[in-house]
mmCIF file of C-alpha atoms and ligand atoms in Angstrom:
data_model
loop_
_atom_site.group_PDB
_atom_site.id
_atom_site.type_symbol
_atom_site.label_atom_id
_atom_site.label_comp_id
_atom_site.label_asym_id
_atom_site.label_seq_id
_atom_site.Cartn_x
_atom_site.Cartn_y
_atom_site.Cartn_z
ATOM 1 C CA MET Y 1 4.246 -47.799 -99.445
ATOM 2 C CA THR Y 2 2.158 -48.531 -96.175
ATOM 3 C CA HIS Y 3 0.006 -45.734 -94.306
ATOM 4 C CA PRO Y 4 1.774 -44.886 -91.308
ATOM 5 C CA ARG Y 5 -1.036 -46.493 -88.073
ATOM 6 C CA GLY Y 6 -3.709 -43.412 -86.708
ATOM 7 C CA LEU Y 7 -4.676 -43.715 -90.877
ATOM 8 C CA THR Y 8 -7.074 -44.313 -92.233
ATOM 9 C CA ILE Y 9 -8.467 -44.196 -96.239
ATOM 10 C CA ARG Y 10 -12.371 -44.911 -97.071
ATOM 11 C CA ARG Y 11 -13.459 -45.343 -100.103
ATOM 12 C CA PHE Y 12 -17.618 -44.397 -101.995
ATOM 13 C CA ALA Y 13 -18.541 -45.372 -105.607
ATOM 14 C CA THR Y 14 -19.445 -41.268 -106.017
ATOM 15 C CA ALA Y 15 -18.731 -38.285 -104.669
ATOM 16 C CA VAL Y 16 -22.123 -38.167 -103.696
ATOM 17 C CA GLN Y 17 -21.581 -41.017 -101.714
ATOM 18 C CA ALA Y 18 -19.778 -39.769 -99.377
ATOM 19 C CA ALA Y 19 -20.730 -36.416 -99.072
ATOM 20 C CA ARG Y 20 -23.742 -37.932 -97.118
ATOM 21 C CA ALA Y 21 -22.050 -41.265 -95.624
ATOM 22 C CA LEU Y 22 -19.872 -37.326 -93.601
ATOM 23 C CA ALA Y 23 -23.394 -36.071 -93.557
ATOM 24 C CA ARG Y 24 -24.445 -39.094 -91.505
ATOM 25 C CA ARG Y 25 -20.979 -39.106 -89.764
ATOM 26 C CA VAL Y 26 -21.879 -35.802 -87.918
ATOM 27 C CA ALA Y 27 -24.972 -35.588 -87.656
ATOM 28 C CA ARG Y 28 -23.999 -39.579 -84.765
ATOM 29 C CA ASP Y 29 -21.682 -37.447 -83.960
ATOM 30 C CA VAL Y 30 -23.691 -34.294 -82.523
ATOM 31 C CA ARG Y 31 -26.368 -36.899 -81.613
ATOM 32 C CA ALA Y 32 -24.175 -38.304 -78.996
ATOM 33 C CA ASN Y 33 -21.843 -35.145 -78.347
ATOM 34 C CA PRO Y 34 -24.698 -32.189 -78.804
ATOM 35 C CA SER Y 35 -21.676 -29.404 -78.078
ATOM 36 C CA LEU Y 36 -19.867 -30.956 -80.033
ATOM 37 C CA VAL Y 37 -16.681 -28.675 -81.538
ATOM 38 C CA LEU Y 38 -16.920 -29.007 -84.862
ATOM 39 C CA GLY Y 39 -13.278 -27.378 -87.003
ATOM 40 C CA LEU Y 40 -14.950 -26.837 -91.006
ATOM 41 C CA PRO Y 41 -14.011 -26.227 -94.324
ATOM 42 C CA THR Y 42 -15.171 -24.662 -97.716
ATOM 43 C CA GLY Y 43 -15.114 -25.260 -101.337
ATOM 44 C CA ARG Y 44 -16.839 -26.836 -103.636
ATOM 45 C CA THR Y 45 -16.331 -30.286 -102.200
ATOM 46 C CA PRO Y 46 -18.019 -30.135 -98.747
ATOM 47 C CA VAL Y 47 -20.982 -27.966 -100.589
ATOM 48 C CA LEU Y 48 -23.180 -31.223 -101.494
ATOM 49 C CA PHE Y 49 -22.037 -32.221 -97.379
ATOM 50 C CA TYR Y 50 -23.108 -29.525 -96.246
ATOM 51 C CA ALA Y 51 -26.007 -29.775 -98.046
ATOM 52 C CA GLU Y 52 -27.112 -33.265 -96.997
ATOM 53 C CA LEU Y 53 -26.718 -31.395 -92.977
ATOM 54 C CA ALA Y 54 -28.799 -29.564 -93.841
ATOM 55 C CA ARG Y 55 -31.282 -31.940 -95.171
ATOM 56 C CA LEU Y 56 -30.675 -34.279 -92.044
ATOM 57 C CA TYR Y 57 -31.128 -31.617 -89.580
ATOM 58 C CA GLY Y 58 -35.131 -30.666 -91.559
ATOM 59 C CA GLU Y 59 -35.617 -34.468 -90.806
ATOM 60 C CA GLY Y 60 -35.052 -34.132 -87.379
ATOM 61 C CA ALA Y 61 -31.778 -36.008 -87.295
ATOM 62 C CA VAL Y 62 -30.143 -33.524 -85.778
ATOM 63 C CA ASP Y 63 -30.405 -30.800 -83.173
ATOM 64 C CA PHE Y 64 -27.365 -28.382 -83.701
ATOM 65 C CA ARG Y 65 -28.173 -26.060 -81.180
ATOM 66 C CA ARG Y 66 -25.911 -26.381 -79.244
ATOM 67 C CA ALA Y 67 -23.017 -27.827 -81.497
ATOM 68 C CA VAL Y 68 -19.417 -25.096 -81.819
ATOM 69 C CA THR Y 69 -18.337 -24.349 -85.071
ATOM 70 C CA PHE Y 70 -14.354 -22.910 -86.162
ATOM 71 C CA ASN Y 71 -14.139 -22.459 -89.453
ATOM 72 C CA LEU Y 72 -10.598 -22.848 -91.769
ATOM 73 C CA ASP Y 73 -9.247 -19.814 -93.237
ATOM 74 C CA GLU Y 74 -11.012 -16.193 -94.724
ATOM 75 C CA PHE Y 75 -9.305 -13.602 -97.309
ATOM 76 C CA VAL Y 76 -7.324 -11.005 -96.208
ATOM 77 C CA GLY Y 77 -9.668 -8.045 -96.611
ATOM 78 C CA MET Y 78 -12.583 -9.625 -97.717
ATOM 79 C CA ALA Y 79 -16.048 -8.573 -94.786
ATOM 80 C CA ALA Y 80 -18.739 -10.948 -93.865
ATOM 81 C CA ASP Y 81 -21.730 -9.538 -95.398
ATOM 82 C CA ASP Y 82 -19.762 -9.268 -98.541
ATOM 83 C CA SER Y 83 -21.531 -12.498 -100.604
ATOM 84 C CA ARG Y 84 -17.837 -14.072 -102.054
ATOM 85 C CA SER Y 85 -16.470 -14.274 -98.207
ATOM 86 C CA TYR Y 86 -16.028 -17.626 -97.043
ATOM 87 C CA ARG Y 87 -17.996 -17.182 -93.937
ATOM 88 C CA ALA Y 88 -20.928 -15.904 -97.127
ATOM 89 C CA PHE Y 89 -20.344 -18.714 -98.206
ATOM 90 C CA MET Y 90 -21.479 -20.866 -95.575
ATOM 91 C CA ASP Y 91 -24.267 -19.011 -94.375
ATOM 92 C CA ARG Y 92 -25.837 -20.396 -97.674
ATOM 93 C CA HIS Y 93 -24.800 -23.630 -97.421
ATOM 94 C CA LEU Y 94 -24.286 -24.647 -93.963
ATOM 95 C CA PHE Y 95 -25.399 -21.847 -90.895
ATOM 96 C CA SER Y 96 -28.660 -19.815 -92.639
ATOM 97 C CA HIS Y 97 -30.142 -24.365 -92.591
ATOM 98 C CA VAL Y 98 -29.805 -25.864 -89.546
ATOM 99 C CA ASN Y 99 -29.863 -23.909 -86.389
ATOM 100 C CA LEU Y 100 -26.994 -23.858 -84.482
ATOM 101 C CA HIS Y 101 -26.135 -20.255 -82.515
ATOM 102 C CA PRO Y 102 -24.710 -17.077 -84.039
ATOM 103 C CA ARG Y 103 -22.649 -17.034 -80.774
ATOM 104 C CA ARG Y 104 -21.445 -20.741 -81.526
ATOM 105 C CA ILE Y 105 -20.476 -20.110 -84.704
ATOM 106 C CA HIS Y 106 -17.106 -18.612 -84.773
ATOM 107 C CA PHE Y 107 -15.117 -17.095 -87.835
ATOM 108 C CA LEU Y 108 -11.401 -15.565 -88.429
ATOM 109 C CA ASN Y 109 -12.630 -11.871 -89.816
ATOM 110 C CA GLY Y 110 -10.338 -10.707 -92.687
ATOM 111 C CA LEU Y 111 -11.153 -7.191 -91.540
ATOM 112 C CA GLU Y 112 -9.503 -6.989 -88.995
ATOM 113 C CA PRO Y 113 -6.073 -4.299 -89.559
ATOM 114 C CA ASP Y 114 -3.935 -6.220 -87.293
ATOM 115 C CA SER Y 115 -3.904 -9.797 -88.613
ATOM 116 C CA ALA Y 116 -1.540 -11.159 -85.891
ATOM 117 C CA SER Y 117 -3.887 -10.070 -83.168
ATOM 118 C CA GLU Y 118 -6.815 -11.827 -84.496
ATOM 119 C CA CYS Y 119 -5.270 -14.876 -85.255
ATOM 120 C CA ARG Y 120 -4.313 -15.017 -81.863
ATOM 121 C CA ARG Y 121 -7.729 -13.773 -80.999
ATOM 122 C CA TYR Y 122 -8.334 -17.155 -82.940
ATOM 123 C CA GLU Y 123 -6.156 -19.573 -81.419
ATOM 124 C CA ARG Y 124 -7.789 -18.441 -77.422
ATOM 125 C CA GLN Y 125 -11.017 -19.312 -79.066
ATOM 126 C CA ILE Y 126 -10.529 -22.867 -80.330
ATOM 127 C CA ALA Y 127 -8.971 -24.043 -76.659
ATOM 128 C CA ARG Y 128 -11.525 -21.767 -74.353
ATOM 129 C CA ALA Y 129 -14.238 -23.675 -76.320
ATOM 130 C CA GLY Y 130 -11.540 -27.090 -75.390
ATOM 131 C CA GLY Y 131 -9.915 -27.353 -79.057
ATOM 132 C CA ILE Y 132 -11.862 -28.509 -81.613
ATOM 133 C CA ASP Y 133 -13.111 -32.252 -81.521
ATOM 134 C CA LEU Y 134 -14.103 -33.305 -84.610
ATOM 135 C CA LEU Y 135 -12.520 -31.532 -88.669
ATOM 136 C CA ILE Y 136 -13.282 -32.262 -91.272
ATOM 137 C CA LEU Y 137 -11.194 -31.184 -94.361
ATOM 138 C CA GLY Y 138 -10.755 -30.250 -97.623
ATOM 139 C CA LEU Y 139 -7.885 -30.661 -99.914
ATOM 140 C CA GLY Y 140 -5.962 -28.557 -102.343
ATOM 141 C CA VAL Y 141 -5.481 -29.397 -106.031
ATOM 142 C CA ASN Y 142 -1.144 -28.630 -104.142
ATOM 143 C CA GLY Y 143 -2.230 -30.356 -101.097
ATOM 144 C CA HIS Y 144 -2.956 -26.955 -99.391
ATOM 145 C CA ILE Y 145 -6.276 -27.767 -96.272
ATOM 146 C CA GLY Y 146 -7.175 -25.022 -95.223
ATOM 147 C CA PHE Y 147 -4.907 -22.123 -96.761
ATOM 148 C CA ASN Y 148 -1.228 -23.599 -95.834
ATOM 149 C CA GLU Y 149 0.819 -23.429 -98.780
ATOM 150 C CA PRO Y 150 3.097 -26.080 -99.878
ATOM 151 C CA GLY Y 151 6.415 -24.002 -99.423
ATOM 152 C CA ALA Y 152 10.103 -23.708 -97.993
ATOM 153 C CA ALA Y 153 8.353 -23.985 -94.300
ATOM 154 C CA LEU Y 154 5.039 -23.891 -92.756
ATOM 155 C CA VAL Y 155 3.253 -21.979 -89.933
ATOM 156 C CA ALA Y 156 2.273 -23.121 -86.653
ATOM 157 C CA ASP Y 157 -0.676 -21.077 -85.783
ATOM 158 C CA THR Y 158 -3.329 -19.175 -87.001
ATOM 159 C CA HIS Y 159 -1.880 -16.811 -89.551
ATOM 160 C CA LYS Y 160 -2.053 -14.510 -92.044
ATOM 161 C CA THR Y 161 -0.976 -16.594 -95.718
ATOM 162 C CA VAL Y 162 -0.249 -15.039 -99.415
ATOM 163 C CA LEU Y 163 -2.727 -17.111 -101.531
ATOM 164 C CA THR Y 164 0.399 -19.524 -104.583
ATOM 165 C CA ARG Y 165 -1.552 -18.486 -107.994
ATOM 166 C CA ALA Y 166 -3.007 -21.594 -108.445
ATOM 167 C CA THR Y 167 -4.460 -21.576 -105.446
ATOM 168 C CA ARG Y 168 -6.392 -18.133 -106.862
ATOM 169 C CA ARG Y 169 -6.929 -19.794 -109.346
ATOM 170 C CA ALA Y 170 -8.690 -22.359 -107.412
ATOM 171 C CA ASN Y 171 -10.939 -19.646 -105.753
ATOM 172 C CA ALA Y 172 -11.701 -17.852 -109.160
ATOM 173 C CA GLY Y 173 -15.658 -20.296 -108.890
ATOM 174 C CA LEU Y 174 -16.375 -17.004 -105.935
ATOM 175 C CA PHE Y 175 -15.176 -14.434 -107.546
ATOM 176 C CA GLY Y 176 -16.963 -14.637 -111.627
ATOM 177 C CA GLY Y 177 -13.737 -16.393 -112.297
ATOM 178 C CA HIS Y 178 -11.496 -13.200 -112.196
ATOM 179 C CA LEU Y 179 -8.713 -14.341 -110.614
ATOM 180 C CA ARG Y 180 -7.016 -10.772 -110.801
ATOM 181 C CA GLU Y 181 -10.133 -9.829 -108.355
ATOM 182 C CA VAL Y 182 -9.826 -13.178 -105.305
ATOM 183 C CA PRO Y 183 -7.881 -11.341 -102.136
ATOM 184 C CA GLY Y 184 -3.742 -12.760 -102.214
ATOM 185 C CA TYR Y 185 -3.443 -12.954 -98.713
ATOM 186 C CA ALA Y 186 -5.707 -14.462 -96.074
ATOM 187 C CA VAL Y 187 -5.997 -16.136 -92.657
ATOM 188 C CA SER Y 188 -5.407 -18.701 -91.847
ATOM 189 C CA MET Y 189 -5.764 -22.007 -89.277
ATOM 190 C CA GLY Y 190 -2.006 -23.309 -89.280
ATOM 191 C CA MET Y 191 -0.666 -26.850 -89.467
ATOM 192 C CA ALA Y 192 -0.450 -27.564 -85.586
ATOM 193 C CA THR Y 193 -4.053 -25.909 -85.067
ATOM 194 C CA ILE Y 194 -5.097 -28.515 -87.583
ATOM 195 C CA LEU Y 195 -3.207 -31.704 -86.370
ATOM 196 C CA ARG Y 196 -4.142 -30.139 -82.257
ATOM 197 C CA ALA Y 197 -8.053 -31.471 -83.372
ATOM 198 C CA ARG Y 198 -8.756 -35.002 -81.992
ATOM 199 C CA HIS Y 199 -10.259 -37.073 -85.541
ATOM 200 C CA ILE Y 200 -9.846 -35.131 -88.663
ATOM 201 C CA VAL Y 201 -11.908 -36.108 -91.446
ATOM 202 C CA LEU Y 202 -10.592 -35.622 -94.672
ATOM 203 C CA LEU Y 203 -12.847 -34.712 -98.055
ATOM 204 C CA ALA Y 204 -10.825 -35.309 -101.348
ATOM 205 C CA THR Y 205 -13.327 -35.884 -104.784
ATOM 206 C CA GLY Y 206 -12.806 -35.882 -107.972
ATOM 207 C CA ARG Y 207 -10.423 -36.581 -110.343
ATOM 208 C CA ASN Y 208 -7.662 -33.224 -110.643
ATOM 209 C CA LYS Y 209 -7.040 -34.412 -106.909
ATOM 210 C CA ALA Y 210 -5.727 -37.685 -107.138
ATOM 211 C CA THR Y 211 -2.709 -36.519 -107.290
ATOM 212 C CA ALA Y 212 -2.838 -34.056 -103.886
ATOM 213 C CA VAL Y 213 -4.266 -37.702 -102.644
ATOM 214 C CA ARG Y 214 -1.754 -39.979 -103.514
ATOM 215 C CA ARG Y 215 0.949 -37.901 -102.486
ATOM 216 C CA LEU Y 216 -0.544 -37.303 -99.169
ATOM 217 C CA LEU Y 217 -1.337 -40.532 -98.168
ATOM 218 C CA GLN Y 218 2.010 -42.613 -100.144
ATOM 219 C CA GLU Y 219 5.064 -39.930 -100.336
ATOM 220 C CA ARG Y 220 6.820 -39.264 -97.613
ATOM 221 C CA ILE Y 221 6.048 -35.845 -95.632
ATOM 222 C CA THR Y 222 7.252 -31.454 -97.095
ATOM 223 C CA THR Y 223 6.395 -28.902 -95.960
ATOM 224 C CA ARG Y 224 5.586 -29.155 -100.328
ATOM 225 C CA VAL Y 225 2.735 -31.339 -99.747
ATOM 226 C CA PRO Y 226 0.837 -30.028 -96.365
ATOM 227 C CA ALA Y 227 -1.254 -32.442 -96.452
ATOM 228 C CA SER Y 228 0.958 -34.867 -95.884
ATOM 229 C CA PHE Y 229 1.513 -33.194 -92.108
ATOM 230 C CA LEU Y 230 -1.853 -35.278 -91.685
ATOM 231 C CA GLN Y 231 0.297 -38.860 -91.325
ATOM 232 C CA LEU Y 232 1.653 -36.828 -88.256
ATOM 233 C CA HIS Y 233 -1.496 -37.754 -86.745
ATOM 234 C CA PRO Y 234 -3.203 -40.181 -84.434
ATOM 235 C CA SER Y 235 -6.669 -39.494 -85.386
ATOM 236 C CA VAL Y 236 -6.866 -38.761 -89.560
ATOM 237 C CA GLU Y 237 -9.848 -40.544 -92.396
ATOM 238 C CA VAL Y 238 -9.176 -39.571 -95.742
ATOM 239 C CA TRP Y 239 -11.979 -40.395 -97.710
ATOM 240 C CA VAL Y 240 -12.328 -40.386 -101.615
ATOM 241 C CA ASP Y 241 -14.375 -41.095 -104.542
ATOM 242 C CA GLN Y 242 -13.024 -43.164 -107.056
ATOM 243 C CA THR Y 243 -11.325 -40.501 -108.531
ATOM 244 C CA ALA Y 244 -9.360 -38.865 -106.283
ATOM 245 C CA ALA Y 245 -8.573 -42.467 -105.361
ATOM 246 C CA ALA Y 246 -7.259 -43.185 -109.809
ATOM 247 C CA LYS Y 247 -4.127 -42.405 -108.587
ATOM 248 C CA LEU Y 248 -2.892 -44.581 -105.133
ATOM 249 C CA SER Y 249 -1.470 -47.582 -105.352
ATOM 250 C CA ASP Y 250 -2.458 -51.160 -104.062
ATOM 251 C CA VAL Y 251 -0.961 -51.191 -100.741
ATOM 252 C CA ALA Y 252 -3.164 -48.056 -99.536
ATOM 253 C CA ASP Y 253 -6.218 -50.590 -98.441
HETATM 254 C C1 GLP B 301 -9.742 -24.076 -100.728
HETATM 255 C C2 GLP B 301 -9.885 -23.429 -99.297
HETATM 256 C C3 GLP B 301 -8.958 -25.108 -98.613
HETATM 257 C C4 GLP B 301 -9.873 -25.776 -99.677
HETATM 258 C C5 GLP B 301 -9.282 -26.407 -101.230
HETATM 259 C C6 GLP B 301 -10.097 -27.255 -101.952
HETATM 260 O O1 GLP B 301 -8.769 -22.926 -101.121
HETATM 261 N N1 GLP B 301 -8.863 -22.921 -98.257
HETATM 262 O O2 GLP B 301 -9.933 -24.710 -97.182
HETATM 263 O O3 GLP B 301 -9.652 -27.450 -98.583
HETATM 264 O O4 GLP B 301 -9.699 -24.810 -101.463
HETATM 265 O O5 GLP B 301 -11.067 -26.158 -102.377
HETATM 266 P P1 GLP B 301 -12.542 -27.135 -103.446
HETATM 267 O O6 GLP B 301 -12.662 -28.793 -102.198
HETATM 268 O O7 GLP B 301 -12.787 -26.204 -104.354
HETATM 269 O O8 GLP B 301 -11.274 -28.228 -105.006
#
């Protein structure tokens, strides 16, 4: 199956090369538009990318002073300063290394007891910022993006969601490998929030992503593979290393 217009695949030999290229790309976009509104993911995949971005900042290749960020998701019940939160992850890997203005960093508050109003607040903030210019996404082994889990239906806007066991297992690393400590709920941008971004780059590396990458690119759109909804977006790039591309059929390029 040929992939739809609007969706392009970029293959890299290694995950390191993909991360470096993505950091250069983001740096270039921020140079071109210093107030760029970025959407950012967490997970193991973007760690190298953030390290590269921090390195480029250290070299003076990019200035984040006016840039704006919105992270995709956060665990429910997790304080921002809890070392296991996504917010703390971002502080460790990016925010503490670059000159993003704290007021321009946006995060869902996992401690807010009224999740619905917290999610509405986030949507309003995104809208007020003029929308997301460039959204970087990771990919769950089960095809999730953000915390939009596979299921019978997807939720359009930012919402509270139940995490699947597979996703909790994939996140156990942040919790010392203890599955029972991984929260059962998260707040996440919804599928429409994601699809409203002007441009999307999904980064997927490693053998364990190969099936999800194939489903996202070469199978039909289904709520069972939330990432397949990216086929509906007019401007998406899927960046993969060789191992994540291993199950793509040849027509993919
Ligand atoms: C997490 C996050 C996603 C991320 C995904 C992949 O559950 N909510 O935003 O893309 O898992 O993570 P990793 O890069 O560690 O495989």
